[in-house]
Amino acid sequence: MIRQYIDIPPVWLIGALTIAWFQSTYVTLGLSLDWPIVQFVGGLSVGGGFLLIFLAVIEMWKHKTTIMPHQTANTLVTQGIFKRSRNPIYLGDTFILLGFILTWDAVLSLSLVPAFVWIIERRYIEPEEDRLRRKFRLEFARYLQQTRRWM
């Protein structure tokens, strides 16, 4: 029961952010990308990530379905931001992680981004898609053809 509240993507995101912050504070090894443009891109990435999450949560709320990754959705949401990405919340999480890594100048932590994407895909996206495929069959098959997993 408690697993469904602890084993969620925000916990992985917070873990990755903690590692990135620690690395930027204590283990820089003299590497730096601390240029104004990198800071700007980092800020845009964080803001864009939060915007994606907000838009996705609103869309799921309108369709009265869950955002919890271990629960089966009541409705297959394909409108709004879900027309552009099947996983806008996970995409937002990834943008937030990348943005903070750039903002904190945590160069060594850039490797956390593909690792985070891999964990999210294996641990959450693939099982979610299996549940959606079983529940919404033809509708989900059409959605797979029309909308990419990430962008």
mmCIF file of C-alpha atoms in Angstrom:
data_model
loop_
_atom_site.group_PDB
_atom_site.id
_atom_site.type_symbol
_atom_site.label_atom_id
_atom_site.label_comp_id
_atom_site.label_asym_id
_atom_site.label_seq_id
_atom_site.Cartn_x
_atom_site.Cartn_y
_atom_site.Cartn_z
ATOM 1 C CA MET A 1 0.000 0.000 0.000
ATOM 2 C CA ILE A 2 2.706 2.507 0.944
ATOM 3 C CA ARG A 3 4.685 1.524 -2.174
ATOM 4 C CA GLN A 4 2.207 3.329 -4.421
ATOM 5 C CA TYR A 5 2.990 6.589 -2.607
ATOM 6 C CA ILE A 6 6.764 6.135 -2.383
ATOM 7 C CA ASP A 7 7.521 4.355 -5.670
ATOM 8 C CA ILE A 8 6.519 7.301 -7.849
ATOM 9 C CA PRO A 9 8.462 9.365 -10.400
ATOM 10 C CA PRO A 10 8.721 12.513 -8.224
ATOM 11 C CA VAL A 11 10.756 10.482 -5.711
ATOM 12 C CA TRP A 12 13.179 9.493 -8.496
ATOM 13 C CA LEU A 13 13.282 13.122 -9.643
ATOM 14 C CA ILE A 14 14.042 14.378 -6.128
ATOM 15 C CA GLY A 15 16.766 11.732 -5.815
ATOM 16 C CA ALA A 16 18.371 12.773 -9.094
ATOM 17 C CA LEU A 17 18.100 16.451 -8.160
ATOM 18 C CA THR A 18 19.738 15.729 -4.805
ATOM 19 C CA ILE A 19 22.647 13.961 -6.520
ATOM 20 C CA ALA A 20 23.014 16.835 -9.009
ATOM 21 C CA TRP A 21 22.957 19.463 -6.268
ATOM 22 C CA PHE A 22 25.505 17.525 -4.202
ATOM 23 C CA GLN A 23 27.740 17.121 -7.240
ATOM 24 C CA SER A 24 27.507 20.825 -8.144
ATOM 25 C CA THR A 25 28.309 21.828 -4.578
ATOM 26 C CA TYR A 26 31.039 19.368 -3.603
ATOM 27 C CA VAL A 27 32.414 17.528 -6.669
ATOM 28 C CA THR A 28 32.892 19.963 -9.551
ATOM 29 C CA LEU A 29 36.335 18.737 -10.688
ATOM 30 C CA GLY A 30 36.793 22.195 -12.182
ATOM 31 C CA LEU A 31 34.278 21.543 -14.964
ATOM 32 C CA SER A 32 31.887 24.361 -15.781
ATOM 33 C CA LEU A 33 29.304 25.504 -18.299
ATOM 34 C CA ASP A 34 28.511 28.628 -16.299
ATOM 35 C CA TRP A 35 27.636 30.915 -19.197
ATOM 36 C CA PRO A 36 24.603 33.209 -19.299
ATOM 37 C CA ILE A 37 23.038 31.292 -22.209
ATOM 38 C CA VAL A 38 23.323 27.993 -20.317
ATOM 39 C CA GLN A 39 21.699 29.592 -17.268
ATOM 40 C CA PHE A 40 18.925 30.951 -19.506
ATOM 41 C CA VAL A 41 18.324 27.565 -21.157
ATOM 42 C CA GLY A 42 18.308 25.939 -17.703
ATOM 43 C CA GLY A 43 15.676 28.366 -16.464
ATOM 44 C CA LEU A 44 13.548 27.841 -19.578
ATOM 45 C CA SER A 45 13.833 24.093 -19.133
ATOM 46 C CA VAL A 46 12.684 24.207 -15.507
ATOM 47 C CA GLY A 47 9.810 26.549 -16.324
ATOM 48 C CA GLY A 48 8.807 24.524 -19.373
ATOM 49 C CA GLY A 49 8.873 21.331 -17.319
ATOM 50 C CA PHE A 50 6.540 22.743 -14.698
ATOM 51 C CA LEU A 51 4.253 24.080 -17.439
ATOM 52 C CA LEU A 52 4.049 20.651 -19.119
ATOM 53 C CA ILE A 53 3.198 18.991 -15.808
ATOM 54 C CA PHE A 54 0.564 21.617 -15.031
ATOM 55 C CA LEU A 55 -1.094 21.251 -18.439
ATOM 56 C CA ALA A 56 -1.098 17.448 -18.167
ATOM 57 C CA VAL A 57 -2.533 17.418 -14.654
ATOM 58 C CA ILE A 58 -5.305 19.833 -15.684
ATOM 59 C CA GLU A 59 -6.147 17.653 -18.700
ATOM 60 C CA MET A 60 -6.244 14.496 -16.580
ATOM 61 C CA TRP A 61 -8.353 16.259 -13.961
ATOM 62 C CA LYS A 62 -10.842 17.358 -16.658
ATOM 63 C CA HIS A 63 -11.152 13.726 -17.772
ATOM 64 C CA LYS A 64 -11.419 12.501 -14.146
ATOM 65 C CA THR A 65 -8.585 10.002 -14.393
ATOM 66 C CA THR A 66 -5.637 9.227 -12.163
ATOM 67 C CA ILE A 67 -2.126 10.608 -12.370
ATOM 68 C CA MET A 68 -0.781 7.837 -10.119
ATOM 69 C CA PRO A 69 1.490 5.608 -12.204
ATOM 70 C CA HIS A 70 0.563 2.287 -10.545
ATOM 71 C CA GLN A 71 -3.184 2.769 -11.019
ATOM 72 C CA THR A 72 -5.222 2.027 -14.121
ATOM 73 C CA ALA A 73 -6.648 5.068 -15.859
ATOM 74 C CA ASN A 74 -10.411 5.495 -16.158
ATOM 75 C CA THR A 75 -10.070 7.370 -19.436
ATOM 76 C CA LEU A 76 -7.504 7.443 -22.205
ATOM 77 C CA VAL A 77 -6.579 11.119 -22.397
ATOM 78 C CA THR A 78 -5.556 12.112 -25.935
ATOM 79 C CA GLN A 79 -6.521 15.792 -25.962
ATOM 80 C CA GLY A 80 -4.625 18.924 -25.025
ATOM 81 C CA ILE A 81 -0.936 18.414 -24.296
ATOM 82 C CA PHE A 82 -1.474 14.662 -24.742
ATOM 83 C CA LYS A 83 -1.806 15.257 -28.501
ATOM 84 C CA ARG A 84 1.890 16.206 -28.534
ATOM 85 C CA SER A 85 3.315 13.671 -26.071
ATOM 86 C CA ARG A 86 1.973 10.483 -24.530
ATOM 87 C CA ASN A 87 3.971 11.279 -21.390
ATOM 88 C CA PRO A 88 4.022 15.041 -20.801
ATOM 89 C CA ILE A 89 4.455 14.655 -17.029
ATOM 90 C CA TYR A 90 7.556 12.495 -17.435
ATOM 91 C CA LEU A 91 8.807 14.840 -20.141
ATOM 92 C CA GLY A 92 8.262 17.729 -17.722
ATOM 93 C CA ASP A 93 10.176 15.860 -15.004
ATOM 94 C CA THR A 94 13.054 15.373 -17.447
ATOM 95 C CA PHE A 95 13.082 19.059 -18.417
ATOM 96 C CA ILE A 96 13.098 20.023 -14.730
ATOM 97 C CA LEU A 97 16.039 17.727 -14.051
ATOM 98 C CA LEU A 98 17.993 19.013 -17.058
ATOM 99 C CA GLY A 99 17.167 22.612 -16.187
ATOM 100 C CA PHE A 100 18.379 22.371 -12.612
ATOM 101 C CA ILE A 101 21.533 20.555 -13.709
ATOM 102 C CA LEU A 102 22.281 23.427 -16.114
ATOM 103 C CA THR A 103 21.307 26.112 -13.595
ATOM 104 C CA TRP A 104 23.454 24.553 -10.869
ATOM 105 C CA ASP A 105 26.325 24.045 -13.343
ATOM 106 C CA ALA A 106 26.398 20.359 -12.410
ATOM 107 C CA VAL A 107 28.273 19.251 -15.533
ATOM 108 C CA LEU A 108 29.060 15.754 -14.248
ATOM 109 C CA SER A 109 25.375 15.214 -13.500
ATOM 110 C CA LEU A 110 24.329 15.562 -17.134
ATOM 111 C CA SER A 111 24.626 11.766 -17.280
ATOM 112 C CA LEU A 112 21.693 11.591 -14.856
ATOM 113 C CA VAL A 113 19.296 12.742 -17.606
ATOM 114 C CA PRO A 114 19.524 9.620 -19.814
ATOM 115 C CA ALA A 115 19.649 7.431 -16.699
ATOM 116 C CA PHE A 116 16.473 9.090 -15.388
ATOM 117 C CA VAL A 117 14.730 8.626 -18.755
ATOM 118 C CA TRP A 118 15.729 4.945 -18.809
ATOM 119 C CA ILE A 119 14.420 4.345 -15.269
ATOM 120 C CA ILE A 120 11.145 6.159 -15.985
ATOM 121 C CA GLU A 121 10.586 4.233 -19.206
ATOM 122 C CA ARG A 122 11.256 0.811 -17.675
ATOM 123 C CA ARG A 123 9.645 1.362 -14.297
ATOM 124 C CA TYR A 124 6.581 3.429 -15.226
ATOM 125 C CA ILE A 125 5.940 4.082 -18.926
ATOM 126 C CA GLU A 126 6.133 0.503 -20.184
ATOM 127 C CA PRO A 127 3.850 -0.915 -17.444
ATOM 128 C CA GLU A 128 1.414 2.000 -17.898
ATOM 129 C CA GLU A 129 1.287 1.428 -21.638
ATOM 130 C CA ASP A 130 0.639 -2.285 -21.080
ATOM 131 C CA ARG A 131 -2.325 -1.448 -18.825
ATOM 132 C CA LEU A 132 -3.669 1.093 -21.318
ATOM 133 C CA ARG A 133 -3.207 -1.359 -24.210
ATOM 134 C CA ARG A 134 -5.265 -4.003 -22.390
ATOM 135 C CA LYS A 135 -8.007 -1.601 -21.313
ATOM 136 C CA PHE A 136 -8.410 0.635 -24.379
ATOM 137 C CA ARG A 137 -7.228 -1.746 -27.143
ATOM 138 C CA LEU A 138 -8.081 -0.143 -30.516
ATOM 139 C CA GLU A 139 -8.250 3.413 -29.178
ATOM 140 C CA PHE A 140 -4.790 3.036 -27.619
ATOM 141 C CA ALA A 141 -3.391 1.448 -30.794
ATOM 142 C CA ARG A 142 -4.544 4.514 -32.771
ATOM 143 C CA TYR A 143 -3.065 6.806 -30.139
ATOM 144 C CA LEU A 144 0.302 5.015 -30.397
ATOM 145 C CA GLN A 145 0.358 5.687 -34.132
ATOM 146 C CA GLN A 146 -0.599 9.351 -33.785
ATOM 147 C CA THR A 147 1.438 10.475 -30.773
ATOM 148 C CA ARG A 148 5.072 9.913 -29.874
ATOM 149 C CA ARG A 149 6.111 8.659 -26.453
ATOM 150 C CA TRP A 150 8.206 11.705 -25.544
ATOM 151 C CA MET A 151 7.939 14.507 -28.136
#
